[in-house]
């Protein structure tokens, strides 16, 4: 047993681990990757100066955080896939096919974000990847794609474009979905945005760099689709009333990121619809505490605010957990948390503006009937609409109608779309429609893994879970 | 088509995919190594037979499935190793528990 088990070694998880260790708590930090950093700082400890120059300062900044984890009080369990978390603090995971369990007096879930699903015609073709995937390939493998088109909207799209330009693989075009109306709507958040000026000016710098490289930008693109037989061959769209087609070898999609709620869902915690960001968030207090005594959630997995905020939130959450463990008293927590909260407010000031400026496009929220929505089971938007017509009102019901969300990804890349479609078809609120129920195992587990768990500690493993609705 | 930013350096590792010899860099995931070798499609779907390759590169989408040692695994989550034998999965035999 350890004081705190932290799931996810991104900015929130790493910062929480360091804070906890500084206050004398024993920590076990679990992550799926071979090294700490999370997706945002992936492979940052191995990046040489050339790689750092391409990826930029925000990436390089991850080095100091990632190397600060090197401390005897923080036990790292890497290449570890967590597939079950219980409210009593038991965390079950597998490393290279062998299952293990650890019990934490307290648990911090810091599993970050996932790319929002981008159901466009052709999004399932090979050579169509998320923008995040393109970045991972650059960070981990030094791989770049020539002849790629970037499709979608949001700051990450510009960041990726700028990084590709610096790497000498400028994208062929940016096909952007945000509209002029979005720009107007964002202006009402102008004051808040100004407080986040550093973030904003960085964004403008990225856009300028992309423009300097001569990359064409098509704004307010509609009817976006990707064509090709066995892989992506072109992006088609209309822009300003003109139909266009751009031949390419790769397409990178991005429509923002959303909290990864697999663990919080599996724990039966309440989730609330965030209308501004169009996603569900687990209900937590400012410290990241949930209604379960032993479970906290920190970082983008609680609410999307970006890496810098996640790092601060990780420390805040750790302070709250440390009080629960009796490692610090509430007065000390107050002193530790106050400056963190002030910095956090600065980080969060720019969010409403960005959310309004780069909303998910109408087309991906309401895909055309023949667009695949569930990638695993190949269920289309039209299928979901048909289920609604014959009485399906909830995401879980769609599973019975046509297996959507029942494939190995467990609804990670169709859940939000299914919720959007059902809400629209049934004329119900998104909150009311809710989302897929998630159950352990959170990732597919082999019989061998189950057997290895029984061998190591003789506890029953995947019995039916009664913890949720 | 993906290419390496640095054309030199890095330890080379050779493995096999579907009978084809692939040269990778140590530290690559199987998925990254296959993309670097110009392989786009890793498998076909059960329902429609559509080609699929990696989508998320972070273990979330399960589009990159391949077969290693008779088991269906995510190619983006497995590091390459010398002489690793990787095959196309004949059938995706991964499904979390069915539920109503
Ligand atoms: S590419 Fe998504 S799980 Fe491997």
Coordinates of C-alpha atoms and ligand atoms in Angstrom, one line a residue:
Chain A
X1 CA 0.0 0.0 0.0
X2 CA 1.2 3.5 -0.8
X3 CA -0.2 6.9 0.3
X4 CA -1.1 8.1 -3.2
X5 CA -1.5 6.2 -6.5
X6 CA -1.4 8.7 -9.4
X7 CA -2.7 7.5 -12.7
X8 CA -1.2 9.3 -15.6
X9 CA 2.3 10.9 -15.8
X10 CA 1.4 14.0 -17.8
X11 CA 1.7 17.6 -16.4
X12 CA -1.0 17.1 -13.8
X13 CA 0.2 13.7 -12.6
X14 CA 3.9 14.7 -12.5
X15 CA 3.3 17.9 -10.6
X16 CA 1.0 16.1 -8.1
X17 CA 3.7 13.4 -7.6
X18 CA 6.4 16.1 -6.9
X19 CA 4.2 18.1 -4.5
X20 CA 3.2 14.9 -2.6
X21 CA 6.8 13.8 -2.3
X22 CA 7.9 17.3 -1.1
X23 CA 5.4 16.8 1.7
X24 CA 6.6 13.3 2.6
X25 CA 3.9 11.1 1.1
X26 CA 4.8 7.9 -0.7
X27 CA 3.7 7.9 -4.3
X28 CA 3.3 5.4 -7.1
X29 CA 2.9 7.0 -10.5
X30 CA 1.5 4.8 -13.3
X31 CA 1.6 5.6 -17.0
X32 CA 1.0 3.7 -20.2
X33 CA 4.0 5.1 -22.0
X34 CA 7.7 4.0 -21.5
X35 CA 8.5 7.4 -20.0
X36 CA 6.8 10.1 -18.0
X37 CA 5.6 13.2 -19.8
X38 CA 2.1 12.4 -21.0
X39 CA 1.1 13.1 -24.6
X40 CA 2.0 16.8 -24.4
X41 CA 5.6 16.2 -23.2
X42 CA 6.0 12.8 -24.8
X43 CA 9.5 11.6 -25.1
X44 CA 10.7 15.0 -23.9
X45 CA 13.6 13.6 -21.8
X46 CA 15.2 12.0 -25.0
X47 CA 14.7 15.0 -27.2
X48 CA 17.9 16.5 -28.6
X49 CA 18.3 20.2 -29.2
X50 CA 17.2 19.9 -32.9
X51 CA 14.0 18.2 -31.9
X52 CA 13.4 20.8 -29.1
X53 CA 13.9 23.6 -31.6
X54 CA 11.2 22.1 -33.9
X55 CA 8.7 21.4 -31.2
X56 CA 9.1 24.8 -29.5
X57 CA 9.5 26.3 -26.0
X58 CA 6.3 25.0 -24.5
X59 CA 7.4 21.4 -25.2
X60 CA 11.0 22.0 -24.0
X61 CA 9.5 23.4 -20.8
X62 CA 8.4 19.9 -20.0
X63 CA 11.9 18.7 -19.5
X64 CA 12.4 20.3 -16.1
X65 CA 9.1 18.9 -14.9
X66 CA 9.8 15.5 -16.2
X67 CA 13.3 15.3 -14.8
X68 CA 12.2 16.6 -11.4
X69 CA 10.3 13.3 -11.0
X70 CA 13.6 11.6 -10.4
X71 CA 13.3 11.2 -6.6
X72 CA 13.3 8.2 -4.4
X73 CA 9.9 8.9 -2.9
X74 CA 8.2 8.6 -6.3
X75 CA 7.9 5.0 -7.5
X76 CA 7.3 4.9 -11.3
X77 CA 5.5 2.1 -12.9
X78 CA 5.7 2.8 -16.7
X79 CA 4.4 0.8 -19.7
X80 CA 1.5 0.2 -17.3
X81 CA -2.1 0.0 -18.6
X82 CA -4.6 0.7 -15.9
X83 CA -7.8 -1.3 -16.6
X84 CA -9.7 -1.1 -13.3
X85 CA -10.0 1.4 -10.5
X86 CA -12.1 0.7 -7.4
X87 CA -13.6 3.2 -5.0
X88 CA -11.6 1.6 -2.2
X89 CA -8.3 2.7 -3.8
X90 CA -7.4 -0.6 -5.5
X91 CA -5.9 0.0 -8.9
X92 CA -5.5 -2.9 -11.3
X93 CA -3.1 -2.6 -14.3
X94 CA -1.0 -4.7 -16.6
X95 CA 2.7 -4.4 -17.6
X96 CA 3.7 -6.4 -20.6
X97 CA 0.9 -8.8 -20.3
X98 CA 1.2 -9.4 -16.5
X99 CA -1.5 -8.0 -14.3
X100 CA -0.8 -6.4 -10.9
X101 CA -2.6 -4.5 -8.2
X102 CA -1.7 -1.6 -6.0
X103 CA -3.7 0.0 -3.2
X104 CA -3.5 3.7 -2.6
X105 CA -4.9 5.4 0.5
X106 CA -5.7 8.1 -2.0
X107 CA -6.0 8.0 -5.8
X108 CA -5.4 10.9 -8.2
X109 CA -6.7 10.3 -11.6
X110 CA -4.7 12.4 -14.1
X111 CA -5.5 10.8 -17.4
X112 CA -5.7 14.0 -19.4
X113 CA -7.5 14.5 -22.7
X114 CA -8.5 12.7 -25.8
X115 CA -9.0 14.3 -29.2
X116 CA -12.6 15.1 -29.8
X117 CA -14.0 12.7 -32.4
X118 CA -14.0 14.1 -35.9
X119 CA -16.6 12.2 -37.8
X120 CA -16.2 13.4 -41.4
X121 CA -16.7 11.3 -44.5
X122 CA -13.4 9.4 -45.0
X123 CA -12.1 9.9 -41.4
X124 CA -11.6 6.2 -41.0
X125 CA -9.2 5.9 -44.0
X126 CA -5.6 4.9 -43.4
X127 CA -3.3 8.0 -43.5
X128 CA -5.9 10.1 -41.7
X129 CA -4.7 10.7 -38.2
X130 CA -5.4 13.1 -35.4
X131 CA -3.3 16.2 -35.1
X132 CA -2.2 14.8 -31.7
X133 CA -1.0 11.6 -33.5
X134 CA 1.1 13.6 -35.9
X135 CA 2.7 15.4 -33.0
X136 CA 3.4 12.1 -31.2
X137 CA 5.1 10.8 -34.3
X138 CA 7.3 13.9 -34.4
X139 CA 8.1 13.8 -30.7
X140 CA 8.7 10.1 -30.3
X141 CA 10.0 9.1 -33.7
X142 CA 11.2 12.2 -35.5
X143 CA 8.7 11.4 -38.2
X144 CA 7.1 14.1 -40.4
X145 CA 4.7 13.9 -43.3
X146 CA 5.3 15.8 -46.5
X147 CA 2.2 16.6 -48.4
X148 CA -0.3 16.7 -45.6
X149 CA -3.4 18.7 -45.2
X150 CA -4.5 19.9 -41.7
X151 CA -8.3 20.0 -41.2
X152 CA -10.3 21.4 -38.3
X153 CA -9.8 24.3 -35.9
X154 CA -8.1 25.3 -32.7
X155 CA -4.7 26.4 -31.4
X156 CA -3.2 22.9 -31.7
X157 CA -3.8 22.9 -35.4
X158 CA -1.7 26.1 -35.7
X159 CA 1.0 24.7 -33.4
X160 CA 1.3 21.5 -35.5
X161 CA 1.4 23.5 -38.7
X162 CA 4.1 25.8 -37.3
X163 CA 6.1 22.7 -36.1
X164 CA 5.8 21.1 -39.5
X165 CA 7.0 24.3 -41.2
X166 CA 10.1 24.4 -38.8
X167 CA 10.8 20.8 -39.6
X168 CA 10.9 21.5 -43.3
X169 CA 7.6 19.7 -44.0
X170 CA 5.2 22.5 -44.3
X171 CA 1.6 21.3 -44.7
X172 CA 0.0 21.6 -48.1
X173 CA -2.9 23.6 -46.7
X174 CA -4.9 24.4 -43.6
X175 CA -8.6 23.7 -44.0
X176 CA -10.2 25.5 -41.1
X177 CA -13.8 25.2 -40.0
X178 CA -14.3 28.2 -37.7
X179 CA -16.6 30.9 -39.2
X180 CA -16.7 34.6 -39.1
X181 CA -19.7 34.3 -36.7
X182 CA -17.4 32.4 -34.3
X183 CA -14.9 35.3 -34.4
X184 CA -17.7 37.8 -33.5
X185 CA -19.0 35.6 -30.7
X186 CA -15.5 35.3 -29.3
X187 CA -15.1 39.1 -29.0
X188 CA -17.4 39.3 -26.0
X189 CA -14.8 37.4 -24.0
X190 CA -12.1 39.9 -25.2
X191 CA -11.3 41.2 -21.7
X192 CA -10.8 37.8 -20.3
X193 CA -8.7 37.0 -23.3
X194 CA -6.5 40.0 -22.8
X195 CA -5.6 38.7 -19.4
X196 CA -4.3 35.6 -21.1
X197 CA -2.3 37.7 -23.4
X198 CA 0.8 35.6 -23.4
X199 CA -1.2 32.6 -24.7
X200 CA -2.9 34.7 -27.3
X201 CA 0.2 36.4 -28.6
X202 CA 1.8 33.0 -28.9
X203 CA -1.1 31.9 -31.0
X204 CA -0.8 34.9 -33.2
X205 CA 2.9 34.1 -33.6
X206 CA 2.2 30.6 -34.7
X207 CA -0.3 31.8 -37.3
X208 CA 2.2 34.3 -38.6
X209 CA 4.9 31.6 -38.9
X210 CA 2.5 29.5 -40.9
X211 CA 1.6 32.4 -43.2
X212 CA 5.3 33.2 -43.7
X213 CA 5.9 29.7 -44.8
X214 CA 3.4 30.3 -47.5
X215 CA 0.8 27.7 -46.4
X216 CA -2.6 28.5 -47.8
X217 CA -5.4 28.8 -45.2
X218 CA -9.0 28.1 -46.2
X219 CA -11.4 29.5 -43.6
X220 CA -15.0 28.6 -42.8
X221 CA -14.7 25.5 -44.9
X222 CA -17.9 23.4 -45.2
X223 CA -18.8 20.0 -46.8
X224 CA -15.4 18.7 -45.8
X225 CA -14.7 15.2 -46.8
X226 CA -11.7 13.0 -47.3
X227 CA -11.6 10.8 -50.4
X228 CA -9.5 7.8 -51.4
X229 CA -9.9 4.1 -51.8
X230 CA -7.4 2.4 -49.5
X231 CA -5.9 5.5 -48.0
X232 CA -6.4 9.2 -48.0
X233 CA -5.9 10.8 -51.5
X234 CA -7.6 14.2 -51.3
X235 CA -9.5 16.6 -49.1
X236 CA -12.6 18.1 -50.7
X237 CA -14.5 21.1 -49.3
X238 CA -16.2 24.3 -50.2
X239 CA -15.0 27.7 -49.2
X240 CA -16.6 31.0 -50.0
X241 CA -19.0 29.3 -52.4
X242 CA -16.2 27.5 -54.4
X243 CA -15.7 23.8 -54.4
X244 CA -12.1 22.8 -53.9
X245 CA -10.1 19.6 -53.9
X246 CA -6.5 19.3 -52.5
X247 CA -4.6 16.1 -53.3
X248 CA -2.5 14.9 -50.4
X249 CA -0.9 11.9 -48.7
X250 CA -2.0 12.5 -45.2
X251 CA -4.8 14.3 -43.4
X252 CA -4.4 15.4 -39.8
X253 CA -7.7 16.2 -38.0
X254 CA -8.3 18.4 -35.0
X255 CA -11.4 19.8 -33.4
X256 CA -10.1 20.4 -29.9
X257 CA -9.7 18.0 -27.0
X258 CA -12.1 16.6 -24.4
X259 CA -11.6 15.1 -21.0
X260 CA -10.7 11.4 -21.0
X261 CA -13.5 10.2 -18.6
X262 CA -13.1 6.4 -18.8
X263 CA -12.0 6.0 -15.2
X264 CA -14.3 8.6 -13.7
X265 CA -17.2 7.0 -15.6
X266 CA -16.3 3.5 -14.5
X267 CA -16.3 4.7 -10.9
X268 CA -19.9 5.8 -11.4
X269 CA -19.1 9.4 -10.7
X270 CA -21.5 12.1 -11.9
X271 CA -20.6 14.0 -15.1
X272 CA -21.9 17.3 -16.2
X273 CA -22.3 18.6 -19.7
X274 CA -20.1 21.6 -20.4
X275 CA -22.0 23.6 -23.0
X276 CA -19.1 25.9 -23.9
X277 CA -16.7 23.1 -24.7
X278 CA -19.4 20.6 -25.8
X279 CA -18.2 17.7 -23.7
X280 CA -18.8 15.9 -20.4
X281 CA -16.7 16.6 -17.3
X282 CA -16.6 14.7 -14.0
X283 CA -18.1 16.7 -11.1
X284 CA -15.2 17.8 -8.9
X285 CA -14.6 20.7 -6.5
X286 CA -11.9 23.3 -7.0
X287 CA -9.4 20.9 -5.4
X288 CA -10.3 18.1 -7.7
X289 CA -12.1 16.1 -5.0
X290 CA -15.0 13.9 -6.1
X291 CA -17.9 12.5 -4.0
X292 CA -15.7 9.4 -3.4
X293 CA -13.5 9.9 -0.3
X294 CA -10.4 8.3 -1.9
X295 CA -10.7 9.6 -5.5
X296 CA -9.5 13.0 -6.8
X297 CA -9.2 14.1 -10.4
X298 CA -6.7 16.6 -11.7
X299 CA -5.8 18.2 -15.0
X300 CA -7.5 18.0 -18.4
X301 CA -9.3 14.8 -17.3
X302 CA -11.3 17.1 -15.0
X303 CA -11.7 20.0 -17.4
X304 CA -9.8 21.2 -20.4
X305 CA -7.5 24.0 -19.5
X306 CA -4.2 23.0 -21.1
X307 CA -0.8 21.8 -19.9
X308 CA 0.2 24.8 -17.8
X309 CA -3.1 24.8 -15.9
X310 CA -2.9 21.0 -15.5
X311 CA 0.5 21.3 -13.8
X312 CA -0.9 23.9 -11.3
X313 CA -4.0 21.8 -10.8
X314 CA -2.0 18.7 -10.1
X315 CA -0.2 20.5 -7.2
X316 CA -3.5 21.9 -5.9
X317 CA -5.1 18.5 -5.9
X318 CA -2.0 16.9 -4.2
X319 CA -2.3 19.5 -1.4
X320 CA -5.9 18.5 -0.8
X321 CA -5.0 14.8 -0.8
X322 CA -2.1 15.5 1.6
X323 CA -4.6 17.0 4.1
X324 CA -6.7 13.9 3.9
X325 CA -3.7 11.8 4.6
X326 CA -2.7 14.0 7.6
X327 CA 0.6 14.9 6.0
X328 CA -0.2 18.7 6.1
X329 CA -2.8 20.7 8.0
X330 CA -5.4 22.9 6.3
X331 CA -3.5 26.0 7.2
X332 CA -0.4 24.8 5.3
X333 CA -2.7 23.7 2.4
X334 CA -4.1 27.2 2.3
X335 CA -0.6 28.8 2.0
X336 CA 0.5 26.3 -0.6
X337 CA -2.7 26.6 -2.7
X338 CA -3.2 30.4 -2.7
X339 CA -0.4 31.3 -5.2
X340 CA -1.2 28.3 -7.3
X341 CA -4.9 29.4 -7.6
X342 CA -3.8 32.9 -8.6
X343 CA -1.6 31.5 -11.4
X344 CA -4.4 29.1 -12.4
X345 CA -6.9 32.0 -12.8
X346 CA -4.5 33.6 -15.3
X347 CA -4.2 30.4 -17.3
X348 CA -7.9 29.9 -17.4
X349 CA -8.7 33.5 -18.4
X350 CA -8.2 32.9 -22.1
X351 CA -10.3 29.7 -22.3
X352 CA -13.8 31.1 -22.9
X353 CA -12.4 33.2 -25.7
X354 CA -10.6 30.3 -27.3
X355 CA -13.7 28.0 -26.9
X356 CA -15.9 30.6 -28.6
X357 CA -13.4 31.3 -31.4
X358 CA -12.7 27.6 -32.2
X359 CA -15.9 25.7 -31.6
X360 CA -16.3 22.1 -33.0
X361 CA -17.8 22.5 -36.5
X362 CA -21.5 21.9 -37.0
X363 CA -20.7 19.2 -39.5
X364 CA -18.9 16.9 -37.0
X365 CA -21.5 17.5 -34.4
X366 CA -24.2 16.5 -36.8
X367 CA -22.5 14.2 -39.4
X368 CA -24.2 13.2 -42.6
X369 CA -26.1 9.9 -42.5
X370 CA -23.5 7.8 -44.3
X371 CA -20.6 9.0 -42.1
X372 CA -19.2 6.3 -39.8
X373 CA -19.6 7.4 -36.2
X374 CA -18.4 4.3 -34.3
X375 CA -15.1 3.4 -35.9
X376 CA -14.8 0.0 -34.3
X377 CA -18.2 -1.4 -35.2
X378 CA -18.7 0.8 -38.3
X379 CA -22.0 2.3 -37.2
X380 CA -23.0 5.4 -39.2
X381 CA -24.7 8.6 -38.1
X382 CA -27.8 7.4 -40.1
X383 CA -27.9 4.2 -38.1
X384 CA -28.0 6.1 -34.8
X385 CA -30.8 8.3 -36.2
X386 CA -32.7 5.2 -37.2
X387 CA -32.3 3.9 -33.7
X388 CA -33.7 7.2 -32.3
X389 CA -36.6 6.9 -34.6
X390 CA -37.6 3.5 -33.3
X391 CA -37.3 4.6 -29.7
X392 CA -33.7 4.7 -28.7
X393 CA -33.1 7.6 -26.2
X394 CA -29.9 6.7 -24.5
X395 CA -26.3 5.9 -25.7
X396 CA -26.3 2.6 -23.8
X397 CA -29.4 1.5 -25.7
X398 CA -27.6 2.0 -29.0
X399 CA -25.4 -0.9 -28.1
X400 CA -28.3 -3.2 -28.2
X401 CA -29.6 -1.7 -31.4
X402 CA -26.3 -2.0 -33.3
X403 CA -23.2 -2.5 -31.3
X404 CA -22.0 1.1 -31.4
X405 CA -19.6 1.7 -28.6
X406 CA -19.1 -2.0 -28.0
X407 CA -15.9 -2.4 -29.9
X408 CA -12.5 -2.3 -28.2
X409 CA -12.3 1.5 -27.9
X410 CA -15.3 1.4 -25.7
X411 CA -16.9 4.5 -27.1
X412 CA -13.8 6.7 -26.7
X413 CA -14.2 8.0 -30.3
X414 CA -17.9 7.8 -30.8
X415 CA -19.5 8.6 -27.4
X416 CA -19.8 12.3 -27.7
X417 CA -21.1 12.1 -31.3
X418 CA -23.7 9.6 -30.3
X419 CA -24.8 11.8 -27.4
X420 CA -25.1 14.8 -29.8
X421 CA -27.1 12.9 -32.4
X422 CA -29.5 11.3 -29.9
X423 CA -30.1 14.7 -28.1
X424 CA -31.0 16.3 -31.4
X425 CA -33.2 13.5 -32.7
X426 CA -35.1 13.1 -29.4
X427 CA -35.1 16.9 -28.8
X428 CA -33.7 16.3 -25.3
X429 CA -30.9 18.0 -23.5
X430 CA -27.4 16.6 -23.8
X431 CA -27.2 16.2 -20.0
X432 CA -30.4 14.1 -20.1
X433 CA -29.1 11.9 -22.9
X434 CA -25.9 11.3 -21.0
X435 CA -23.2 9.0 -22.3
X436 CA -22.1 5.4 -22.5
X437 CA -21.7 3.5 -19.3
X438 CA -18.1 2.4 -18.9
X439 CA -17.1 -0.7 -17.1
X440 CA -13.9 -2.5 -16.2
X441 CA -11.9 -3.8 -17.9
X442 CA -11.2 -0.4 -19.3
X443 CA -8.9 -1.9 -22.0
X444 CA -9.2 -5.5 -23.3
X445 CA -7.5 -8.0 -21.0
X446 CA -6.5 -11.4 -21.9
X447 CA -7.2 -14.5 -19.9
X448 CA -3.5 -14.9 -19.3
X449 CA -3.5 -11.4 -17.7
X450 CA -6.4 -12.4 -15.4
X451 CA -4.6 -15.6 -14.5
X452 CA -1.4 -13.8 -13.7
X453 CA -3.3 -11.5 -11.3
X454 CA -4.8 -14.4 -9.5
X455 CA -1.4 -15.9 -9.1
X456 CA 0.2 -12.8 -7.8
X457 CA -2.3 -12.0 -5.1
X458 CA -5.0 -14.5 -5.2
X459 CA -7.8 -11.9 -5.3
X460 CA -10.8 -12.3 -7.4
X461 CA -10.5 -10.0 -10.4
X462 CA -13.2 -9.0 -12.8
X463 CA -16.4 -9.8 -11.0
X464 CA -19.4 -7.8 -11.9
X465 CA -19.1 -4.2 -11.0
X466 CA -21.9 -2.8 -8.8
X467 CA -20.6 0.7 -8.4
X468 CA -22.6 2.4 -11.1
X469 CA -26.0 3.3 -12.1
Chain B
X1 CA 4.0 9.4 -46.4
X2 CA 6.1 9.8 -43.4
X3 CA 9.9 10.4 -43.4
X4 CA 12.5 10.7 -40.7
X5 CA 13.7 14.2 -39.7
X6 CA 17.1 12.8 -38.9
X7 CA 18.3 10.5 -41.6
X8 CA 21.2 9.2 -39.6
X9 CA 21.8 8.1 -36.0
X10 CA 19.7 5.8 -33.8
X11 CA 20.2 2.1 -33.2
X12 CA 18.6 0.0 -35.9
X13 CA 16.3 -2.9 -35.1
X14 CA 14.9 -5.3 -37.7
X15 CA 11.6 -7.0 -37.3
X16 CA 9.1 -8.7 -39.6
X17 CA 5.6 -7.6 -40.6
X18 CA 3.4 -9.9 -42.6
X19 CA 6.5 -11.7 -44.0
X20 CA 8.3 -8.4 -44.8
X21 CA 11.6 -7.3 -43.2
X22 CA 11.3 -3.9 -41.6
X23 CA 14.2 -1.7 -40.4
X24 CA 13.2 0.4 -37.5
X25 CA 14.8 2.6 -34.9
X26 CA 15.1 1.4 -31.3
X27 CA 12.4 3.1 -29.3
X28 CA 9.9 3.1 -32.2
X29 CA 6.5 1.6 -31.6
X30 CA 5.5 -1.1 -34.1
X31 CA 2.9 1.4 -35.5
X32 CA 5.5 4.2 -36.0
X33 CA 8.0 1.8 -37.6
X34 CA 5.4 0.5 -40.0
X35 CA 4.3 4.1 -40.9
X36 CA 8.0 5.0 -41.4
X37 CA 8.3 2.0 -43.8
X38 CA 5.4 3.3 -45.9
X39 CA 2.8 0.8 -44.7
X40 CA -0.5 2.6 -44.3
X41 CA -3.0 -0.1 -43.9
X42 CA -2.5 -2.6 -41.0
X43 CA -5.7 -4.5 -41.2
X44 CA -9.2 -4.7 -42.6
X45 CA -12.4 -4.3 -40.6
X46 CA -14.6 -7.3 -39.9
X47 CA -17.8 -5.8 -41.0
X48 CA -17.0 -4.1 -44.3
X49 CA -13.5 -5.1 -45.1
X50 CA -12.3 -1.5 -45.1
X51 CA -8.6 -0.8 -44.7
X52 CA -7.4 0.7 -41.4
X53 CA -4.2 2.2 -40.0
X54 CA -3.2 4.1 -36.9
X55 CA -5.4 7.0 -35.9
X56 CA -4.6 8.3 -32.4
X57 CA -1.0 6.8 -31.8
X58 CA -1.9 6.9 -28.0
X59 CA -3.6 3.7 -27.4
X60 CA -7.2 4.9 -27.4
X61 CA -8.7 4.1 -30.9
X62 CA -7.7 0.5 -31.4
X63 CA -7.5 1.0 -35.2
X64 CA -3.8 -0.1 -35.3
X65 CA -4.4 -3.7 -34.2
X66 CA -1.9 -6.3 -35.3
X67 CA -1.1 -9.8 -34.2
X68 CA 1.9 -10.7 -32.1
X69 CA 2.4 -14.2 -30.5
X70 CA -1.2 -15.1 -31.5
X71 CA -2.6 -12.2 -29.6
X72 CA -4.3 -9.1 -31.0
X73 CA -2.4 -6.0 -29.7
X74 CA -2.2 -2.3 -30.4
X75 CA 0.7 -1.6 -32.7
X76 CA 1.2 1.9 -31.2
X77 CA 1.6 0.5 -27.7
X78 CA 4.2 -2.2 -28.4
X79 CA 7.9 -1.2 -28.9
X80 CA 9.8 -2.9 -31.7
X81 CA 12.4 -5.5 -30.8
X82 CA 14.9 -7.4 -32.8
X83 CA 13.3 -10.2 -34.9
X84 CA 9.8 -9.5 -33.5
X85 CA 7.2 -11.3 -35.6
X86 CA 4.2 -9.2 -36.3
X87 CA 1.3 -10.3 -38.5
X88 CA -1.9 -8.8 -39.7
X89 CA -4.8 -9.9 -37.5
X90 CA -7.1 -12.3 -39.3
X91 CA -9.8 -11.5 -36.9
X92 CA -10.1 -8.9 -34.2
X93 CA -10.5 -11.0 -31.2
X94 CA -10.6 -8.2 -28.8
X95 CA -13.8 -7.1 -27.3
X96 CA -14.5 -5.9 -23.8
X97 CA -17.4 -7.5 -22.2
X98 CA -20.7 -7.5 -24.0
X99 CA -23.5 -5.8 -22.1
X100 CA -27.0 -4.9 -22.8
Ligands
LIG1 S1 -3.4 4.2 -33.2 FE1 -5.0 4.4 -31.8 S2 -4.7 2.7 -30.5 FE2 -3.0 2.6 -31.7

